[in-house]
Amino acid sequence: MPLLVTEAQAATWTGRAGATIRTWAHEGRITRHGSGRGRVRYNLWELPQRTVDDDGTVTLGPPPPLPAQRHAA
């Protein structure tokens, strides 16, 4: 079952900008749920989680894979 989150929450989870989240959805890497400003949600389980080490170093997870026959934007 999807755990739907806002763009801001998705950006925090991944450590990436909201524009990156939107790009991934446009490319088909992740699923966009809903439409319209402020009503779009993303499935948290499709997003790579950032990690933060004890010293505060942030490591980003790899981007979700492109679907077959798609090219990066």
Coordinates of N, CA and C in Angstrom, one line a residue:
M1 N 0.9 -1.2 0.0 CA 0.0 0.0 0.0 C 0.9 1.2 0.0
P2 N 0.6 2.2 -0.9 CA 1.5 3.4 -0.9 C 1.3 4.3 0.3
L3 N 2.4 4.9 0.7 CA 2.4 5.9 1.7 C 2.6 7.2 1.0
L4 N 1.5 8.0 0.8 CA 1.6 9.2 0.0 C 2.1 10.4 0.8
V5 N 3.0 11.2 0.2 CA 3.6 12.3 0.9 C 3.6 13.5 -0.1
T6 N 3.7 14.7 0.5 CA 3.8 15.9 -0.3 C 5.1 16.0 -1.0
E7 N 5.2 16.9 -1.9 CA 6.5 17.2 -2.6 C 7.6 17.6 -1.6
A8 N 7.2 18.5 -0.7 CA 8.2 18.9 0.4 C 8.6 17.8 1.2
Q9 N 7.7 16.9 1.6 CA 8.1 15.7 2.4 C 9.0 14.8 1.6
A10 N 8.7 14.6 0.3 CA 9.5 13.8 -0.6 C 10.9 14.3 -0.7
A11 N 11.0 15.7 -0.9 CA 12.3 16.3 -1.0 C 13.1 16.2 0.3
T12 N 12.5 16.3 1.4 CA 13.2 16.1 2.7 C 13.7 14.7 2.8
W13 N 12.8 13.7 2.5 CA 13.2 12.3 2.6 C 14.4 11.9 1.7
T14 N 14.4 12.5 0.5 CA 15.5 12.1 -0.5 C 16.7 13.0 -0.3
G15 N 16.5 14.2 0.3 CA 17.6 15.2 0.3 C 17.8 15.9 -1.0
R16 N 16.8 15.9 -1.8 CA 16.9 16.6 -3.1 C 15.8 17.7 -3.2
A17 N 16.0 18.5 -4.2 CA 15.0 19.6 -4.4 C 13.7 19.1 -4.9
G18 N 12.6 19.9 -4.6 CA 11.3 19.5 -5.2 C 11.3 19.4 -6.7
A19 N 12.1 20.2 -7.3 CA 12.1 20.2 -8.8 C 12.7 18.8 -9.3
T20 N 13.6 18.2 -8.5 CA 14.1 16.9 -8.9 C 12.9 15.8 -8.7
I21 N 12.1 16.0 -7.7 CA 11.0 15.0 -7.5 C 10.1 15.2 -8.6
R22 N 9.7 16.4 -9.1 CA 8.8 16.6 -10.2 C 9.4 16.0 -11.5
T23 N 10.7 16.2 -11.7 CA 11.4 15.6 -12.9 C 11.3 14.1 -12.9
W24 N 11.6 13.5 -11.7 CA 11.5 12.0 -11.7 C 10.1 11.6 -12.0
A25 N 9.1 12.3 -11.6 CA 7.7 11.9 -11.9 C 7.5 12.1 -13.4
H26 N 8.0 13.2 -14.0 CA 7.8 13.4 -15.4 C 8.5 12.4 -16.2
E27 N 9.6 11.9 -15.8 CA 10.4 10.9 -16.5 C 9.8 9.5 -16.3
G28 N 8.9 9.3 -15.4 CA 8.3 8.0 -15.1 C 9.0 7.2 -14.1
R29 N 10.0 7.8 -13.4 CA 10.8 7.1 -12.4 C 10.0 6.8 -11.2
I30 N 9.1 7.7 -10.8 CA 8.2 7.6 -9.7 C 6.8 7.9 -10.1
T31 N 5.8 7.5 -9.3 CA 4.4 7.7 -9.6 C 3.9 9.0 -9.0
R32 N 3.2 9.8 -9.8 CA 2.6 11.0 -9.3 C 1.1 10.7 -9.0
H33 N 0.6 11.0 -7.8 CA -0.8 10.8 -7.4 C -1.5 12.1 -7.3
G34 N -2.6 12.3 -8.0 CA -3.3 13.6 -8.0 C -2.8 14.6 -9.0
S35 N -3.4 15.7 -9.0 CA -3.0 16.8 -9.9 C -3.4 18.1 -9.3
G36 N -2.8 19.2 -9.8 CA -3.1 20.5 -9.3 C -2.1 20.9 -8.2
R37 N -1.9 22.2 -8.2 CA -0.9 22.8 -7.2 C -1.3 22.4 -5.8
G38 N -0.4 21.8 -5.0 CA -0.7 21.5 -3.6 C -1.5 20.2 -3.4
R39 N -1.9 19.5 -4.5 CA -2.7 18.3 -4.3 C -1.9 17.1 -4.8
V40 N -0.7 17.2 -5.3 CA 0.0 16.1 -5.8 C 0.7 15.4 -4.7
R41 N 0.8 14.1 -4.7 CA 1.4 13.3 -3.7 C 2.3 12.3 -4.4
Y42 N 3.3 11.8 -3.7 CA 4.2 10.8 -4.2 C 4.3 9.7 -3.2
N43 N 4.6 8.4 -3.7 CA 4.7 7.3 -2.9 C 6.0 7.2 -2.2
L44 N 6.1 7.3 -0.9 CA 7.4 7.4 -0.2 C 8.2 6.1 -0.5
W45 N 7.6 5.0 -0.7 CA 8.3 3.7 -0.9 C 9.0 3.7 -2.2
E46 N 8.7 4.6 -3.1 CA 9.4 4.6 -4.4 C 10.6 5.5 -4.4
L47 N 10.8 6.2 -3.3 CA 11.8 7.3 -3.2 C 13.0 6.8 -2.5
P48 N 14.2 7.1 -3.0 CA 15.4 6.7 -2.2 C 15.6 7.6 -1.0
Q49 N 15.9 7.0 0.1 CA 16.1 7.7 1.4 C 17.5 8.2 1.5
R50 N 17.7 9.5 1.9 CA 19.0 10.0 2.2 C 19.4 9.4 3.6
T51 N 20.7 9.4 3.8 CA 21.2 8.9 5.1 C 22.0 10.1 5.7
V52 N 22.1 10.2 7.0 CA 22.9 11.2 7.7 C 23.8 10.4 8.7
D53 N 25.1 10.6 8.5 CA 26.1 9.9 9.4 C 26.1 10.7 10.7
D54 N 26.8 10.1 11.7 CA 26.9 10.7 13.0 C 27.5 12.0 13.0
D55 N 28.4 12.3 12.0 CA 29.1 13.5 11.9 C 28.3 14.6 11.0
G56 N 27.1 14.2 10.6 CA 26.2 15.1 9.9 C 26.4 15.0 8.4
T57 N 27.2 14.1 7.9 CA 27.4 13.9 6.4 C 26.2 13.3 5.8
V58 N 25.6 14.0 4.8 CA 24.4 13.5 4.1 C 24.9 12.7 2.9
T59 N 24.3 11.5 2.7 CA 24.6 10.7 1.6 C 23.2 10.4 0.9
L60 N 23.2 10.8 -0.4 CA 22.0 10.6 -1.2 C 21.9 9.2 -1.7
G61 N 20.7 8.7 -1.8 CA 20.5 7.4 -2.4 C 20.5 7.5 -3.9
P62 N 20.6 6.5 -4.7 CA 20.6 6.5 -6.1 C 19.3 7.0 -6.6
P63 N 19.2 7.7 -7.7 CA 17.9 8.0 -8.3 C 17.1 6.8 -8.7
P64 N 15.8 6.8 -8.7 CA 15.0 5.7 -9.1 C 15.4 5.4 -10.6
P65 N 15.3 4.2 -11.0 CA 15.6 3.8 -12.4 C 14.6 4.4 -13.4
L66 N 15.1 4.7 -14.6 CA 14.2 5.1 -15.7 C 13.4 3.9 -16.2
P67 N 12.2 4.0 -16.5 CA 11.5 2.9 -17.1 C 12.1 2.6 -18.5
A68 N 11.9 1.4 -18.9 CA 12.4 0.9 -20.2 C 12.0 1.9 -21.3
Q69 N 12.9 2.2 -22.3 CA 12.6 3.0 -23.4 C 12.4 4.5 -23.1
R70 N 12.8 4.9 -21.9 CA 12.7 6.4 -21.6 C 14.1 7.0 -21.5
H71 N 14.2 8.3 -21.7 CA 15.4 9.0 -21.6 C 15.3 10.1 -20.5
A72 N 16.4 10.4 -19.8 CA 16.3 11.4 -18.8 C 16.0 12.8 -19.4
A73 N 15.2 13.6 -18.6 CA 14.9 14.9 -19.1 C 16.0 15.8 -19.1

